[in-house]
Short mmCIF file of C-alpha atoms and ligand atoms in Angstrom, two decimals:
data_model
loop_
_atom_site.label_atom_id
_atom_site.label_comp_id
_atom_site.label_asym_id
_atom_site.label_seq_id
_atom_site.Cartn_x
_atom_site.Cartn_y
_atom_site.Cartn_z
CA MET A 1 -0.14 0.01 0.33
CA CYS A 2 1.00 3.58 -0.89
CA ILE A 3 -0.50 6.78 0.25
CA PHE A 4 0.76 8.40 -2.93
CA CYS A 5 -0.12 6.09 -5.25
CA ASP A 6 -4.06 6.13 -3.54
CA ILE A 7 -3.74 9.92 -4.24
CA VAL A 8 -2.72 9.34 -7.90
CA GLU A 9 -5.45 7.26 -8.19
CA GLY A 10 -8.72 9.20 -6.43
CA LYS A 11 -8.59 6.61 -3.43
CA ILE A 12 -7.26 9.47 -1.10
CA PRO A 13 -8.65 13.47 -1.46
CA SER A 14 -5.93 16.17 -2.58
CA THR A 15 -5.85 19.47 -3.56
CA LYS A 16 -4.58 19.77 -7.21
CA VAL A 17 -2.81 22.16 -8.40
CA TYR A 18 -1.19 20.76 -11.76
CA GLU A 19 -2.32 17.37 -13.08
CA ASP A 20 -0.58 15.87 -16.99
CA GLU A 21 -0.33 12.32 -18.33
CA TYR A 22 2.65 12.22 -16.46
CA VAL A 23 2.53 13.58 -12.86
CA ILE A 24 0.03 14.74 -10.43
CA ALA A 25 0.99 17.88 -7.96
CA ILE A 26 -0.89 18.37 -4.52
CA ARG A 27 -1.05 20.99 -2.03
CA ASP A 28 1.35 19.42 1.46
CA LEU A 29 -1.09 18.68 4.02
CA ASN A 30 1.87 19.91 6.37
CA PRO A 31 2.90 23.05 4.83
CA GLN A 32 6.13 24.40 5.43
CA ALA A 33 6.30 27.95 3.71
CA PRO A 34 3.14 29.66 1.98
CA VAL A 35 3.36 27.79 -1.03
CA HIS A 36 4.34 24.70 -0.80
CA ASP A 37 3.95 21.65 -2.79
CA LEU A 38 4.22 17.92 -3.88
CA VAL A 39 4.89 17.22 -7.37
CA ILE A 40 4.12 13.26 -7.78
CA PRO A 41 5.13 10.93 -10.91
CA ARG A 42 1.74 8.66 -11.14
CA LYS A 43 4.00 5.90 -12.30
CA HIS A 44 5.00 4.38 -8.57
CA PHE A 45 9.05 4.53 -8.10
CA ASP A 46 10.53 4.66 -4.72
CA ASN A 47 12.84 7.37 -4.98
CA ILE A 48 15.63 9.32 -7.06
CA VAL A 49 17.73 6.67 -7.90
CA ASP A 50 14.50 3.64 -8.71
CA MET A 51 13.60 6.91 -11.00
CA ALA A 52 17.15 7.01 -12.18
CA GLN A 53 17.44 3.09 -13.41
CA ASN A 54 13.78 2.10 -14.39
CA ASP A 55 12.87 5.54 -16.03
CA ASP A 56 13.45 6.16 -19.10
CA GLY A 57 13.63 10.21 -19.09
CA THR A 58 10.09 10.62 -19.49
CA TYR A 59 8.79 11.16 -15.61
CA ALA A 60 11.78 12.89 -15.07
CA ALA A 61 11.40 15.38 -17.98
CA ALA A 62 7.71 15.45 -16.97
CA VAL A 63 8.65 16.26 -13.05
CA PHE A 64 10.49 19.84 -14.18
CA ASP A 65 7.57 20.61 -16.14
CA ALA A 66 5.94 20.57 -13.74
CA ILE A 67 7.74 22.05 -11.60
CA ALA A 68 7.66 25.22 -13.23
CA GLU A 69 3.95 25.17 -14.18
CA VAL A 70 3.19 24.59 -10.04
CA ALA A 71 5.69 27.55 -9.81
CA LYS A 72 3.71 30.07 -12.49
CA VAL A 73 -0.23 28.21 -11.02
CA GLU A 74 0.83 29.01 -7.64
CA GLY A 75 2.54 32.61 -8.29
CA THR A 76 5.79 31.38 -7.05
CA ASP A 77 8.15 31.90 -10.39
CA THR A 78 10.57 34.77 -9.25
CA GLY A 79 11.51 32.52 -6.64
CA PHE A 80 11.12 29.21 -5.55
CA ARG A 81 12.52 25.90 -3.86
CA VAL A 82 12.80 22.57 -4.74
CA ILE A 83 13.39 19.75 -2.29
CA ASN A 84 13.30 16.25 -2.68
CA ASN A 85 14.05 13.84 0.29
CA CYS A 86 16.21 10.48 -0.99
CA GLY A 87 15.97 7.44 1.80
CA ALA A 88 15.07 7.22 5.41
CA ASP A 89 18.00 8.85 6.26
CA ALA A 90 17.31 11.90 4.32
CA GLY A 91 14.18 12.49 6.15
CA GLN A 92 12.01 10.50 3.25
CA SER A 93 8.70 9.49 4.90
CA VAL A 94 6.52 8.62 1.78
CA MET A 95 8.87 6.00 0.08
CA HIS A 96 6.82 7.29 -3.17
CA VAL A 97 9.33 9.81 -5.00
CA HIS A 98 7.98 13.54 -4.75
CA PHE A 99 9.89 16.70 -5.25
CA HIS A 100 8.55 19.74 -2.57
CA VAL A 101 8.11 22.57 -4.85
CA LEU A 102 8.80 25.66 -1.48
CA GLY A 103 7.57 29.30 -2.29
CA GLY A 104 5.83 32.73 -1.93
CA ARG A 105 8.38 34.24 0.54
CA LYS A 106 12.38 34.65 0.60
CA PHE A 107 14.57 31.85 1.39
CA GLU A 108 17.54 32.67 3.38
CA GLU A 109 20.90 31.70 1.57
CA LYS A 110 22.22 29.04 3.64
CA ILE A 111 20.16 26.04 1.96
CA ILE A 112 19.70 23.60 5.59
P1 AMP B 1 9.23 13.65 2.99
O1 AMP B 1 8.99 13.45 3.91
O2 AMP B 1 10.01 13.64 1.61
O3 AMP B 1 8.58 12.12 2.30
O4 AMP B 1 7.47 13.95 2.75
C1 AMP B 1 6.18 13.57 2.41
C2 AMP B 1 5.46 14.61 2.54
O5 AMP B 1 4.09 14.10 1.84
C3 AMP B 1 5.35 15.91 3.96
O6 AMP B 1 5.18 17.21 3.81
C4 AMP B 1 3.45 15.38 4.06
O7 AMP B 1 3.28 16.52 4.42
C5 AMP B 1 3.38 15.08 3.00
N1 AMP B 1 1.82 14.31 3.10
C6 AMP B 1 1.73 12.98 3.43
N2 AMP B 1 0.47 12.68 3.51
C7 AMP B 1 -0.31 13.25 2.58
C8 AMP B 1 -1.66 13.30 2.16
N3 AMP B 1 -2.49 12.69 2.26
N4 AMP B 1 -1.75 14.57 0.59
C9 AMP B 1 -0.28 16.21 1.12
N5 AMP B 1 0.64 16.04 2.09
C10 AMP B 1 0.53 14.43 2.02
#
């Protein structure tokens, strides 16, 4: 059972801000910034490493396009931050690859 597969399939409700054939983008349930969305490939990959090994580039390209669209739709395209937690030690809590898009405020120069 994978919570993001259930969201992709519409079994769990979410607030979608963007979708296409390959990805969806939803609002994060626990936002860390005024804009905090998650770009999620429709196909299940555990993490970036799994995606790098098993995607021919289609999903990776779609993720980048979606990130740019999400930033535009959310009105934060003059500045935003993209975060991916890859693996338990990095703090990944949902083991279906996803990319956090954070914006709507100025961030410090320090990344973490
Ligand atoms: P990560 O810790 O990088 O795996 O991020 C998982 C993110 O998913 C967290 O920021 C959670 O707040 C978010 N999240 C978990 N469940 C849901 C959900 N049902 N709808 C939206 N966001 C969720």
